[in-house]
Coordinates of C-alpha atoms in Angstrom, one line a residue:
M293 CA -17.4 -85.1 -187.2
K294 CA -19.4 -83.8 -190.1
Q295 CA -17.6 -82.8 -193.3
S296 CA -18.2 -79.5 -195.1
L297 CA -19.6 -79.5 -198.6
V298 CA -16.2 -78.5 -200.0
E299 CA -14.5 -81.4 -198.2
E300 CA -17.1 -83.8 -199.6
I301 CA -16.4 -82.5 -203.1
L302 CA -12.6 -82.9 -202.6
I303 CA -13.1 -86.5 -201.4
A304 CA -15.3 -87.3 -204.4
R305 CA -12.7 -85.7 -206.6
E306 CA -9.9 -87.7 -204.9
M307 CA -11.9 -90.9 -205.6
K308 CA -12.2 -89.9 -209.3
N309 CA -8.5 -89.0 -209.5
E310 CA -7.6 -92.4 -207.9
K311 CA -9.5 -94.1 -210.7
T312 CA -7.6 -91.9 -213.2
V313 CA -4.3 -92.8 -211.6
A314 CA -5.2 -96.5 -211.6
L315 CA -6.1 -96.4 -215.3
V316 CA -3.0 -94.5 -216.3
R317 CA -0.9 -97.0 -214.3
F318 CA -2.6 -99.9 -216.0
V319 CA -2.1 -98.4 -219.5
L320 CA 1.6 -97.7 -218.8
F321 CA 2.3 -101.2 -217.5
S322 CA 0.3 -102.7 -220.4
V323 CA 2.3 -100.9 -223.0
T324 CA 5.6 -101.6 -221.3
S325 CA 4.7 -105.3 -220.9
I326 CA 3.7 -105.7 -224.5
M327 CA 6.9 -103.9 -225.8
D328 CA 9.1 -106.0 -223.5
F329 CA 7.4 -109.3 -224.5
L330 CA 7.7 -108.5 -228.2
S331 CA 11.3 -107.6 -227.7
Y332 CA 11.9 -110.8 -225.7
L333 CA 10.5 -112.8 -228.6
G334 CA 12.8 -111.0 -231.0
W335 CA 10.0 -109.4 -233.0
I336 CA 11.1 -105.8 -232.2
N337 CA 14.2 -104.2 -230.8
Y338 CA 13.8 -101.0 -228.8
T339 CA 16.3 -101.3 -225.9
I340 CA 20.1 -101.6 -225.8
V341 CA 19.9 -104.8 -223.7
T342 CA 17.3 -107.3 -224.9
P343 CA 14.7 -108.0 -222.2
S344 CA 15.2 -111.3 -220.4
F345 CA 12.7 -113.7 -218.8
I346 CA 13.2 -111.8 -215.6
T347 CA 12.1 -108.6 -217.3
V348 CA 9.0 -110.3 -218.7
A349 CA 8.2 -111.9 -215.4
L350 CA 8.5 -108.5 -213.6
D351 CA 6.2 -106.9 -216.2
F352 CA 3.6 -109.6 -215.6
V353 CA 3.7 -109.1 -211.8
F354 CA 3.4 -105.3 -212.2
L355 CA 0.6 -105.6 -214.7
L356 CA -1.2 -108.0 -212.3
F357 CA -0.8 -105.4 -209.5
A358 CA -2.1 -102.6 -211.8
S359 CA -5.1 -104.7 -212.8
L360 CA -6.0 -105.5 -209.2
V361 CA -5.8 -101.8 -208.2
L362 CA -7.9 -100.8 -211.2
F363 CA -10.6 -103.4 -210.2
I364 CA -10.6 -102.3 -206.5
V365 CA -11.1 -98.6 -207.2
N366 CA -13.8 -99.2 -209.8
F367 CA -15.8 -101.9 -208.2
L368 CA -15.3 -101.7 -204.5
P369 CA -16.1 -98.9 -202.1
Y370 CA -13.4 -96.3 -202.1
Q371 CA -11.2 -96.1 -199.0
P372 CA -9.0 -92.9 -198.6
Y373 CA -6.1 -95.0 -197.1
L374 CA -5.9 -97.0 -200.4
K375 CA -3.7 -94.2 -201.8
F376 CA -1.0 -94.8 -199.2
F377 CA -0.9 -98.5 -200.1
T378 CA -0.7 -97.8 -203.9
I379 CA 1.9 -95.0 -203.5
T380 CA 4.1 -97.4 -201.5
L381 CA 3.8 -100.1 -204.1
D382 CA 4.5 -97.7 -206.9
Y383 CA 7.9 -96.9 -205.4
F384 CA 8.5 -100.5 -204.5
I385 CA 7.7 -101.7 -208.0
I386 CA 9.9 -99.1 -209.8
G387 CA 12.7 -99.8 -207.3
L388 CA 12.4 -103.5 -207.8
M389 CA 12.5 -103.1 -211.5
I390 CA 15.7 -100.9 -211.3
F391 CA 17.4 -103.5 -209.1
L392 CA 16.4 -106.6 -211.1
D393 CA 15.7 -105.6 -214.7
P394 CA 18.9 -106.2 -216.8
T395 CA 17.7 -103.8 -219.5
I396 CA 18.3 -100.8 -217.2
Q397 CA 21.8 -99.4 -217.5
K398 CA 23.4 -98.6 -214.2
G399 CA 27.1 -98.0 -214.9
N400 CA 29.1 -94.8 -215.3
G401 CA 27.0 -93.0 -212.6
L402 CA 23.9 -93.3 -214.7
I403 CA 22.0 -94.9 -211.8
Y404 CA 21.9 -91.6 -209.9
F405 CA 20.1 -89.8 -212.7
I406 CA 17.8 -92.8 -213.1
A407 CA 17.0 -92.8 -209.4
M408 CA 16.3 -89.1 -209.4
T409 CA 14.2 -89.1 -212.6
S410 CA 12.1 -92.1 -211.5
A411 CA 11.6 -90.6 -208.0
I412 CA 10.3 -87.4 -209.6
F413 CA 8.1 -89.3 -212.1
V414 CA 6.4 -91.4 -209.4
Y415 CA 5.9 -88.3 -207.3
Q416 CA 4.4 -86.3 -210.2
F417 CA 2.2 -89.3 -211.0
N418 CA 1.0 -89.2 -207.4
Q419 CA 0.0 -85.5 -207.7
L420 CA -2.8 -86.5 -210.0
R421 CA -4.6 -87.4 -206.7
H422 CA -4.6 -83.7 -205.5
S423 CA -4.2 -84.9 -201.9
K424 CA -2.2 -83.0 -199.3
T425 CA -1.5 -86.1 -197.2
G426 CA -0.8 -88.2 -200.2
T427 CA 1.6 -85.6 -201.5
I428 CA 3.5 -85.4 -198.2
Y429 CA 3.7 -89.2 -198.0
G430 CA 4.8 -89.4 -201.6
A431 CA 7.5 -86.8 -201.1
F432 CA 8.8 -88.7 -198.1
L433 CA 8.9 -92.0 -200.0
A434 CA 10.5 -90.2 -203.1
F435 CA 13.4 -89.0 -200.9
V436 CA 13.9 -92.4 -199.2
Y437 CA 13.6 -94.1 -202.6
F438 CA 16.3 -91.9 -204.2
V439 CA 18.7 -92.5 -201.3
V440 CA 18.2 -96.3 -201.3
I441 CA 18.6 -96.6 -205.1
S442 CA 21.6 -94.3 -205.2
F443 CA 23.5 -95.9 -202.4
G444 CA 22.3 -99.4 -203.1
L445 CA 23.4 -99.5 -206.7
G446 CA 25.9 -96.7 -207.0
E447 CA 29.5 -97.8 -207.5
E448 CA 30.8 -95.1 -205.3
Y449 CA 29.8 -92.0 -203.4
P450 CA 29.2 -89.3 -206.1
F451 CA 30.6 -85.9 -205.4
D452 CA 27.3 -84.2 -206.6
I453 CA 24.9 -86.4 -204.6
L454 CA 24.2 -83.5 -202.1
P455 CA 23.2 -81.0 -204.8
M456 CA 21.0 -83.7 -206.3
M457 CA 19.3 -84.3 -203.0
I458 CA 18.8 -80.6 -202.5
G459 CA 17.4 -80.3 -206.0
L460 CA 15.0 -83.2 -205.4
A461 CA 13.9 -81.7 -202.1
M462 CA 13.1 -78.4 -203.9
I463 CA 11.1 -80.2 -206.6
L464 CA 9.2 -82.1 -203.9
G465 CA 8.5 -78.9 -202.1
V466 CA 7.2 -77.2 -205.2
G467 CA 5.0 -80.2 -205.9
Y468 CA 3.5 -79.9 -202.4
V469 CA 2.9 -76.2 -202.7
T470 CA 1.2 -76.8 -206.1
T471 CA -1.1 -79.4 -204.6
V472 CA -2.1 -77.2 -201.7
S473 CA -2.6 -74.2 -204.1
N474 CA -4.9 -76.4 -206.3
I475 CA -6.9 -77.5 -203.3
E476 CA -7.3 -73.9 -202.0
M477 CA -8.2 -72.8 -205.5
V478 CA -11.0 -75.4 -205.7
K479 CA -12.3 -74.2 -202.3
E480 CA -12.1 -70.5 -203.3
A481 CA -13.8 -71.2 -206.7
N482 CA -16.6 -73.1 -205.0
T483 CA -17.1 -70.3 -202.5
K484 CA -16.9 -67.5 -205.1
Q485 CA -19.3 -69.3 -207.4
M486 CA -21.8 -69.5 -204.5
M487 CA -21.3 -65.9 -203.5
E488 CA -21.6 -64.5 -207.0
R489 CA -25.2 -65.7 -207.1
F490 CA -26.0 -63.1 -204.5
L491 CA -23.2 -60.5 -204.7
P492 CA -21.8 -58.5 -207.6
S493 CA -18.3 -59.6 -208.5
Q494 CA -16.7 -56.4 -207.1
L495 CA -18.2 -57.2 -203.6
V496 CA -17.0 -60.8 -203.9
S497 CA -13.5 -59.4 -204.5
E498 CA -13.9 -57.2 -201.4
F499 CA -14.8 -60.3 -199.4
Y500 CA -11.4 -61.8 -200.2
K501 CA -9.5 -58.6 -200.1
N502 CA -10.7 -58.0 -196.5
K503 CA -10.6 -61.7 -195.6
V504 CA -14.2 -61.8 -194.5
Q505 CA -15.0 -65.3 -193.1
L506 CA -18.2 -67.1 -194.0
E507 CA -18.8 -68.4 -190.4
P508 CA -22.0 -68.5 -188.4
G509 CA -22.7 -65.2 -186.6
G510 CA -24.0 -61.7 -187.1
E511 CA -23.8 -58.1 -186.1
N512 CA -26.1 -55.1 -185.9
K513 CA -25.7 -52.8 -188.9
E514 CA -27.7 -50.0 -190.5
V515 CA -28.8 -51.3 -193.9
T516 CA -31.3 -50.4 -196.5
I517 CA -33.7 -53.2 -197.4
L518 CA -35.5 -53.4 -200.8
F519 CA -38.4 -55.7 -201.4
S520 CA -39.9 -56.2 -204.8
D521 CA -42.9 -58.3 -205.9
I522 CA -44.7 -58.8 -209.1
R523 CA -48.4 -57.8 -209.0
S524 CA -51.1 -60.4 -210.0
F525 CA -48.4 -63.0 -210.8
T526 CA -50.7 -65.8 -209.7
K527 CA -53.2 -64.8 -212.4
F528 CA -50.4 -64.5 -215.0
S529 CA -49.2 -68.0 -214.1
E530 CA -52.6 -69.6 -214.3
Q531 CA -53.0 -68.4 -217.9
R532 CA -49.7 -70.0 -219.1
T533 CA -47.9 -73.3 -219.0
A534 CA -45.4 -74.1 -216.4
E535 CA -42.6 -74.0 -219.0
E536 CA -43.7 -70.5 -220.1
V537 CA -43.8 -69.3 -216.5
V538 CA -40.3 -70.6 -215.7
L539 CA -38.9 -69.1 -218.8
F540 CA -40.4 -65.7 -218.0
L541 CA -39.2 -65.9 -214.3
N542 CA -35.7 -66.8 -215.3
E543 CA -35.5 -63.8 -217.7
Y544 CA -37.2 -61.5 -215.2
L545 CA -34.9 -62.5 -212.3
S546 CA -31.8 -62.4 -214.5
R547 CA -32.6 -58.8 -215.6
M548 CA -33.4 -57.7 -212.1
T549 CA -30.2 -59.3 -210.8
D550 CA -28.2 -57.4 -213.4
V551 CA -29.8 -54.1 -212.2
I552 CA -29.2 -54.9 -208.5
F553 CA -25.6 -55.8 -209.1
K554 CA -25.1 -52.7 -211.2
F555 CA -25.7 -50.7 -208.0
N556 CA -23.8 -53.0 -205.8
G557 CA -26.8 -54.5 -204.0
T558 CA -26.7 -57.9 -202.2
I559 CA -29.4 -60.3 -203.1
D560 CA -30.6 -61.8 -199.9
K561 CA -33.1 -64.2 -201.4
F562 CA -35.5 -65.0 -204.1
I563 CA -39.0 -65.8 -202.8
G564 CA -40.8 -67.0 -205.9
D565 CA -41.2 -63.9 -208.0
A566 CA -40.2 -61.6 -205.1
I567 CA -36.7 -60.4 -204.5
M568 CA -35.2 -59.3 -201.2
T569 CA -32.1 -57.1 -201.6
V570 CA -29.8 -55.4 -199.1
F571 CA -27.7 -52.3 -199.4
G572 CA -25.0 -51.7 -196.8
A573 CA -24.0 -55.3 -196.2
P574 CA -21.5 -56.9 -196.3
F575 CA -19.9 -53.5 -196.8
K576 CA -21.5 -50.2 -195.8
N577 CA -21.3 -47.0 -198.0
E578 CA -22.6 -43.5 -197.5
D579 CA -24.9 -43.8 -200.5
D580 CA -26.6 -47.1 -199.7
A581 CA -30.1 -45.6 -199.5
L582 CA -29.6 -43.6 -202.7
R583 CA -28.4 -46.7 -204.6
A584 CA -31.4 -48.7 -203.3
V585 CA -33.7 -46.0 -204.8
K586 CA -31.8 -45.9 -208.0
T587 CA -32.0 -49.7 -208.2
A588 CA -35.8 -49.6 -207.8
V589 CA -36.1 -47.0 -210.5
E590 CA -34.0 -49.0 -212.9
M591 CA -36.0 -52.2 -212.1
I592 CA -39.2 -50.4 -213.1
R593 CA -37.6 -49.4 -216.4
E594 CA -36.2 -52.8 -217.0
L595 CA -39.7 -54.4 -216.4
T596 CA -41.1 -52.0 -219.0
K597 CA -38.6 -53.2 -221.5
L598 CA -39.4 -56.8 -220.7
N599 CA -43.2 -56.2 -221.1
Q600 CA -42.5 -54.7 -224.5
K601 CA -40.4 -57.6 -225.5
M602 CA -43.0 -60.1 -224.5
D603 CA -45.8 -58.0 -226.1
L604 CA -48.2 -58.7 -223.2
G605 CA -50.5 -55.9 -224.1
S606 CA -53.2 -55.4 -221.4
D607 CA -51.7 -58.2 -219.4
E608 CA -48.4 -56.4 -218.9
L609 CA -46.8 -57.0 -215.5
K610 CA -46.3 -54.5 -212.8
V611 CA -44.1 -54.6 -209.8
G612 CA -44.3 -53.1 -206.3
I613 CA -41.1 -52.1 -204.5
G614 CA -40.8 -51.1 -200.9
I615 CA -37.6 -49.6 -199.4
H616 CA -36.7 -49.0 -195.7
T617 CA -33.5 -48.0 -193.9
G618 CA -32.8 -49.1 -190.3
E619 CA -30.7 -51.4 -188.1
A620 CA -30.9 -55.2 -188.6
I621 CA -28.9 -58.2 -187.6
V622 CA -26.6 -59.0 -190.6
G623 CA -24.6 -62.2 -190.9
N624 CA -24.5 -65.8 -191.7
I625 CA -27.5 -67.6 -190.2
G626 CA -27.7 -71.4 -190.2
S627 CA -25.8 -74.5 -189.3
D628 CA -22.2 -75.5 -189.9
R629 CA -23.4 -77.3 -193.1
R630 CA -25.7 -74.7 -194.5
L631 CA -25.4 -70.9 -194.1
D632 CA -27.4 -68.1 -195.5
Y633 CA -26.0 -64.6 -195.6
T634 CA -29.0 -62.6 -194.6
V635 CA -30.5 -59.8 -192.6
I636 CA -33.2 -60.3 -189.9
G637 CA -35.1 -58.0 -187.6
D638 CA -38.1 -55.8 -187.2
N639 CA -36.9 -53.3 -189.9
V640 CA -36.8 -56.1 -192.4
N641 CA -40.5 -56.8 -191.7
L642 CA -41.2 -53.1 -192.0
A643 CA -39.6 -53.0 -195.5
S644 CA -41.9 -55.9 -196.5
R645 CA -45.0 -54.1 -195.1
I646 CA -44.1 -50.9 -197.1
E647 CA -43.8 -53.0 -200.3
G648 CA -47.3 -54.4 -199.6
L649 CA -48.7 -50.8 -199.4
T650 CA -47.7 -50.1 -203.0
K651 CA -50.8 -52.0 -204.2
H652 CA -53.1 -50.0 -201.8
Y653 CA -51.8 -46.7 -203.1
G654 CA -51.5 -47.7 -206.7
C655 CA -47.9 -46.8 -207.1
S656 CA -44.7 -48.7 -208.0
I657 CA -42.2 -47.6 -205.4
L658 CA -42.7 -46.5 -201.8
I659 CA -39.9 -45.6 -199.3
S660 CA -39.9 -44.9 -195.6
D661 CA -39.1 -41.6 -194.0
T662 CA -35.7 -42.9 -192.7
T663 CA -34.8 -43.8 -196.3
Y664 CA -36.0 -40.4 -197.6
L665 CA -33.9 -38.5 -195.0
Q666 CA -30.8 -40.3 -196.3
I667 CA -31.4 -39.4 -199.9
E668 CA -32.9 -35.9 -199.4
G669 CA -30.9 -33.3 -201.4
K670 CA -28.7 -36.0 -203.0
Y671 CA -30.6 -36.6 -206.2
G672 CA -31.7 -34.4 -209.1
D673 CA -33.6 -34.4 -212.3
S674 CA -30.7 -36.3 -214.1
D675 CA -31.4 -39.3 -211.8
G676 CA -34.8 -39.8 -213.5
F677 CA -37.1 -39.7 -210.5
V678 CA -38.8 -37.4 -208.0
V679 CA -40.0 -38.1 -204.5
R680 CA -43.2 -36.9 -202.9
E681 CA -44.8 -37.5 -199.5
I682 CA -47.9 -39.6 -199.9
D683 CA -49.2 -40.5 -196.4
R684 CA -48.7 -41.2 -192.7
V685 CA -49.6 -44.8 -191.9
V686 CA -49.5 -47.3 -189.1
V687 CA -48.2 -50.5 -190.6
K688 CA -49.2 -54.0 -189.3
G689 CA -47.2 -54.8 -186.2
K690 CA -46.4 -51.2 -185.4
S691 CA -48.1 -48.8 -183.0
K692 CA -46.4 -45.6 -184.3
A693 CA -47.2 -44.0 -187.6
I694 CA -44.5 -43.5 -190.2
K695 CA -44.3 -41.3 -193.2
I696 CA -44.1 -43.0 -196.6
F697 CA -43.0 -41.4 -199.8
E698 CA -43.6 -42.3 -203.4
V699 CA -40.7 -42.4 -205.9
V700 CA -42.1 -41.4 -209.3
V701 CA -40.1 -42.6 -212.3
L702 CA -39.8 -39.9 -214.9

């Protein structure tokens, strides 16, 4: 079964985290081994009970284990099941140390607190992996470890063992919830980052508020489609270096994206210097057509500013924009590994044809009669544009003539 991109990212992150855990383990055991060895030689004194040969031997075995794991995760292909092996050994090693190391004080009920503290420490250490299965397995071992240490080394049944077990269970539960939340946060952040390239942030929030799923599928919806294309861009590109063209395109597309997002448009796709934008998807509003026209007007103004900034003179760029309103199939089209949120259908093609007519009529913005009917009476002089009928045409692929209107930017 193929994995999703997010799952692949999480597995890659798990592998990196396993290397981090292995390095931290190696450093901790190295420091402990050095301190115990120096104390064993009598060069330093940092424990109540001086480390014995058993302590030093245990340190050597644990350090050897840490070195072996560090080597495996860094130089051999990563295997997801490795974490279960290392989690088990972590608990076993700490438990063995508590049972055999004479420097660890166990009297006066201290062992119960040592057992609980060490169980939580190893469990928290395991959470560096950000693995749900690893966290569940680690929580189970933490509980078993606490019970074994407490009853194996405790002098008598403590009256507060039950509250301690309940407290430990609560901490383990919080740890699991934290791990799951972190994983979900990674998934949501990845999805939002992808969606924010095509949708304004407020629409992304609406996606999550309404729990819209990014699954393959579509539906018929009335939408307004806007196509924009830079005129004579091929000639412009031929007169400049590739670096200059890319720099210009990045700034041009960034400015146009800001304008589109300002009016809550959804960027369907970039096609070189062309932009396909949809209004009314994923969420429909009564003023979709009007916002599309206002977007087109603002795009013309923004291009004028960009031309002035670049001081292109007689070579200043012009753009053609075509807008049409009609039904189209809206949804996520693609495979289970790659989806595009897009609109398809005859009305999309018609919007593209109308954009192509702007060059023939020598104007910047053309809209269809269906778009005009939706904005008629809803705009005024304060909106900075007027609309006039320009012709009746039969566009390519159609047998019936349609009216087209020019939007004149004031």
